[in-house]
Amino acid sequence: MRVGVLALQGAFIEHEHKLQALAVEPVEVRMPEDLLGLDGLIIPGGESTTIGKLATAYGLVEPLRDFAQHKPTWGTCAGMIFLAKDIGIDRQPILGVMDITVNRNAFGRQIDSFERDLVMPALGAQPYHAIFIRAPIVTRAGDGVEVLATLDDGRIVAVRQRHLLATAFHPELTDDLRLHRLFVDGIGKDQHS
Ligand code: GLN
């Protein structure tokens, strides 16, 4: 199985370490040809405006969009913003493949980073400790978008739509491998379907 990690900016190395812990050798994606032969892709957290600018400069926006339309792709934090169909801003390049509306920097300055134990039935009974850093939230989940986790007040922070996964927090910064395993297991199923 070949899983790529978009390596333009942000927390890509930490995702690579998580994949290695699951015995999956990650492939760094910086050019369109790096996507060839990949079975899945992680788009890391960082700064979505920078990721968008660099992806445009490297001619990656269209190839990434094609890839994410068909192959398992997981966006975390800025990666979630990049996957979304609507972020309420026209100028910022996004892939627009997942039927969600996302509000960037949704938690404001004063509490722009925090940690929470999330109930995530898709991962089993044990809560998932999630680290939010200037995080977005999902303000609309379209038809066919499954909500995987919310905060106590109901705000949506993890979603899945067929082969697409998006989380508002940073799963690569915790020791818990369950979300990476969920994504990698999904790729295995996709290959056999
Ligand atoms: N606030 C960032 C953005 O808008 C996302 C932060 C993150 O990825 N940790 O892109």
Short mmCIF file of C-alpha atoms and ligand atoms in Angstrom, two decimals:
data_model
loop_
_atom_site.label_atom_id
_atom_site.label_comp_id
_atom_site.label_asym_id
_atom_site.label_seq_id
_atom_site.Cartn_x
_atom_site.Cartn_y
_atom_site.Cartn_z
CA MET A 1 0.00 0.00 0.00
CA ARG A 2 1.38 3.42 -0.95
CA VAL A 3 0.08 6.37 1.05
CA GLY A 4 1.14 9.91 0.22
CA VAL A 5 1.45 12.88 2.55
CA LEU A 6 1.20 16.33 0.97
CA ALA A 7 4.53 17.83 1.98
CA LEU A 8 4.27 21.49 0.96
CA GLN A 9 3.91 23.01 4.43
CA GLY A 10 2.70 22.12 7.91
CA ALA A 11 2.75 18.96 10.02
CA PHE A 12 3.54 16.39 7.34
CA ILE A 13 6.49 14.70 9.05
CA GLU A 14 4.39 13.83 12.10
CA HIS A 15 1.84 12.12 9.82
CA GLU A 16 4.67 10.19 8.16
CA HIS A 17 5.77 8.90 11.57
CA LYS A 18 2.23 7.71 12.34
CA LEU A 19 2.05 5.83 9.05
CA GLN A 20 5.45 4.25 9.74
CA ALA A 21 4.14 3.14 13.15
CA LEU A 22 1.45 1.27 11.21
CA ALA A 23 4.09 -0.29 8.92
CA VAL A 24 3.01 1.87 5.96
CA GLU A 25 5.87 3.62 4.14
CA PRO A 26 4.77 7.22 3.40
CA VAL A 27 5.46 8.99 0.11
CA GLU A 28 6.04 12.77 0.24
CA VAL A 29 3.99 14.59 -2.36
CA ARG A 30 5.36 17.86 -3.74
CA MET A 31 4.89 17.49 -7.50
CA PRO A 32 1.97 16.18 -9.57
CA GLU A 33 3.93 13.05 -10.57
CA ASP A 34 4.37 12.11 -6.91
CA LEU A 35 0.66 11.19 -6.89
CA LEU A 36 1.12 8.43 -9.46
CA GLY A 37 0.49 4.99 -8.05
CA LEU A 38 -0.65 6.21 -4.63
CA ASP A 39 -3.55 4.43 -2.94
CA GLY A 40 -4.36 7.23 -0.50
CA LEU A 41 -3.28 10.70 0.58
CA ILE A 42 -3.11 12.74 3.78
CA ILE A 43 -3.33 16.54 3.59
CA PRO A 44 -1.83 17.84 6.84
CA GLY A 45 -2.60 20.77 9.08
CA GLY A 46 -0.65 23.97 8.69
CA GLU A 47 -1.86 27.13 7.03
CA SER A 48 -4.44 26.53 4.33
CA THR A 49 -3.71 29.79 2.50
CA THR A 50 -0.02 28.81 2.22
CA ILE A 51 -0.83 25.24 1.20
CA GLY A 52 -3.20 26.65 -1.45
CA LYS A 53 -0.60 29.09 -2.76
CA LEU A 54 2.15 26.47 -2.97
CA ALA A 55 -0.20 23.91 -4.55
CA THR A 56 -1.08 26.52 -7.19
CA ALA A 57 2.60 27.35 -7.81
CA TYR A 58 3.50 23.65 -8.26
CA GLY A 59 0.55 22.92 -10.58
CA LEU A 60 -0.89 20.59 -7.96
CA VAL A 61 -4.44 21.90 -7.50
CA GLU A 62 -6.01 20.05 -10.45
CA PRO A 63 -4.06 16.77 -9.91
CA LEU A 64 -4.94 16.82 -6.19
CA ARG A 65 -8.60 17.47 -7.01
CA ASP A 66 -8.65 14.55 -9.46
CA PHE A 67 -6.98 12.33 -6.90
CA ALA A 68 -9.31 13.25 -4.04
CA GLN A 69 -12.37 12.75 -6.22
CA HIS A 70 -11.53 9.07 -6.59
CA LYS A 71 -9.03 7.92 -3.97
CA PRO A 72 -9.07 7.84 -0.17
CA THR A 73 -7.97 11.27 1.07
CA TRP A 74 -7.85 12.58 4.62
CA GLY A 75 -7.55 16.26 5.47
CA THR A 76 -6.58 17.36 8.97
CA CYS A 77 -7.21 20.95 10.09
CA ALA A 78 -5.89 23.08 7.18
CA GLY A 79 -6.28 19.87 5.14
CA MET A 80 -9.97 19.80 6.05
CA ILE A 81 -10.31 23.38 4.82
CA PHE A 82 -8.56 22.40 1.58
CA LEU A 83 -10.99 19.51 0.94
CA ALA A 84 -14.16 21.52 1.62
CA LYS A 85 -16.62 22.63 -1.02
CA ASP A 86 -17.28 25.95 0.70
CA ILE A 87 -15.16 28.05 3.07
CA GLY A 88 -16.96 31.33 2.49
CA ILE A 89 -13.91 32.89 0.82
CA ASP A 90 -13.58 33.01 -2.98
CA ARG A 91 -9.94 34.01 -3.35
CA GLN A 92 -8.37 31.11 -1.49
CA PRO A 93 -7.67 28.01 -3.63
CA ILE A 94 -9.36 24.85 -2.33
CA LEU A 95 -10.11 21.44 -3.82
CA GLY A 96 -13.87 21.67 -3.19
CA VAL A 97 -14.41 17.89 -3.26
CA MET A 98 -16.15 17.25 0.05
CA ASP A 99 -19.71 18.43 0.58
CA ILE A 100 -19.06 20.43 3.73
CA THR A 101 -18.97 24.10 4.62
CA VAL A 102 -16.05 24.97 6.86
CA ASN A 103 -15.44 28.04 8.97
CA ARG A 104 -11.73 28.80 9.34
CA ASN A 105 -10.25 29.89 12.68
CA ALA A 106 -13.63 29.19 14.26
CA PHE A 107 -12.50 29.42 17.86
CA GLY A 108 -11.14 32.93 17.83
CA ARG A 109 -7.86 34.17 19.22
CA GLN A 110 -8.35 33.79 22.94
CA ILE A 111 -8.92 30.04 22.82
CA ASP A 112 -7.30 29.32 19.50
CA SER A 113 -5.66 26.15 20.85
CA PHE A 114 -7.21 23.61 23.21
CA GLU A 115 -7.51 19.88 23.84
CA ARG A 116 -10.65 17.75 24.26
CA ASP A 117 -11.56 14.14 24.76
CA LEU A 118 -13.97 13.32 21.95
CA VAL A 119 -16.51 10.54 21.83
CA MET A 120 -15.92 8.83 18.48
CA PRO A 121 -17.98 5.67 18.09
CA ALA A 122 -16.18 4.85 14.82
CA LEU A 123 -13.01 4.33 16.91
CA GLY A 124 -14.61 2.34 19.73
CA ALA A 125 -15.63 3.19 23.28
CA GLN A 126 -12.45 4.91 24.46
CA PRO A 127 -12.52 8.69 23.90
CA TYR A 128 -10.05 10.21 21.44
CA HIS A 129 -7.83 12.96 22.82
CA ALA A 130 -7.91 15.71 20.19
CA ILE A 131 -5.60 18.72 19.88
CA PHE A 132 -7.13 21.78 18.23
CA ILE A 133 -4.79 24.50 16.92
CA ARG A 134 -6.47 27.53 15.35
CA ALA A 135 -8.96 24.96 14.21
CA PRO A 136 -11.83 25.15 11.75
CA ILE A 137 -15.29 23.69 12.32
CA VAL A 138 -17.79 22.16 9.95
CA THR A 139 -20.86 24.40 9.83
CA ARG A 140 -22.74 22.31 7.25
CA ALA A 141 -22.50 18.62 6.43
CA GLY A 142 -24.16 17.77 3.11
CA ASP A 143 -26.14 14.65 2.16
CA GLY A 144 -24.06 11.54 2.55
CA VAL A 145 -21.64 13.16 4.97
CA GLU A 146 -21.36 11.15 8.15
CA VAL A 147 -20.56 13.04 11.36
CA LEU A 148 -17.85 11.16 13.30
CA ALA A 149 -17.39 13.57 16.21
CA THR A 150 -18.79 16.76 17.69
CA LEU A 151 -17.83 18.96 20.61
CA ASP A 152 -20.18 18.98 23.62
CA ASP A 153 -22.06 21.94 22.14
CA GLY A 154 -22.77 19.99 18.94
CA ARG A 155 -20.23 21.66 16.68
CA ILE A 156 -18.92 19.17 14.11
CA VAL A 157 -15.19 18.39 14.14
CA ALA A 158 -14.82 15.08 12.24
CA VAL A 159 -16.65 13.86 9.14
CA ARG A 160 -16.52 11.12 6.52
CA GLN A 161 -17.99 11.09 3.03
CA ARG A 162 -17.37 7.81 1.20
CA HIS A 163 -13.58 7.70 0.65
CA LEU A 164 -12.98 11.15 2.18
CA LEU A 165 -12.16 11.82 5.82
CA ALA A 166 -11.74 15.21 7.48
CA THR A 167 -10.82 16.17 11.03
CA ALA A 168 -10.59 19.69 12.47
CA PHE A 169 -7.88 18.68 14.95
CA HIS A 170 -4.33 17.27 14.77
CA PRO A 171 -4.29 13.44 15.13
CA GLU A 172 -0.60 13.33 14.21
CA LEU A 173 0.31 15.09 17.49
CA THR A 174 -1.03 12.40 19.83
CA ASP A 175 0.14 8.86 20.53
CA ASP A 176 -3.23 7.41 19.60
CA LEU A 177 -2.98 5.58 16.27
CA ARG A 178 -6.69 4.79 15.90
CA LEU A 179 -7.57 7.51 13.38
CA HIS A 180 -4.59 6.71 11.17
CA ARG A 181 -5.56 3.03 11.40
CA LEU A 182 -9.17 3.87 10.43
CA PHE A 183 -7.88 5.72 7.36
CA VAL A 184 -5.41 3.02 6.34
CA ASP A 185 -8.00 0.25 6.87
CA GLY A 186 -10.38 2.22 4.64
CA ILE A 187 -7.75 2.25 1.87
CA GLY A 188 -7.44 -1.52 2.16
CA LYS A 189 -11.20 -1.90 1.70
CA ASP A 190 -11.23 0.57 -1.20
CA GLN A 191 -8.61 -1.52 -3.01
CA HIS A 192 -10.76 -4.64 -2.73
CA SER A 193 -14.04 -3.03 -3.77
N1 GLN B 1 -6.02 28.23 10.89
C1 GLN B 1 -5.37 27.44 9.87
C2 GLN B 1 -5.93 27.73 8.49
O1 GLN B 1 -6.83 28.48 8.36
C3 GLN B 1 -5.47 25.98 10.15
C4 GLN B 1 -4.71 25.63 11.40
C5 GLN B 1 -4.14 24.27 11.42
O2 GLN B 1 -4.06 23.57 10.41
N2 GLN B 1 -3.70 23.89 12.57
O3 GLN B 1 -5.46 27.20 7.54
#
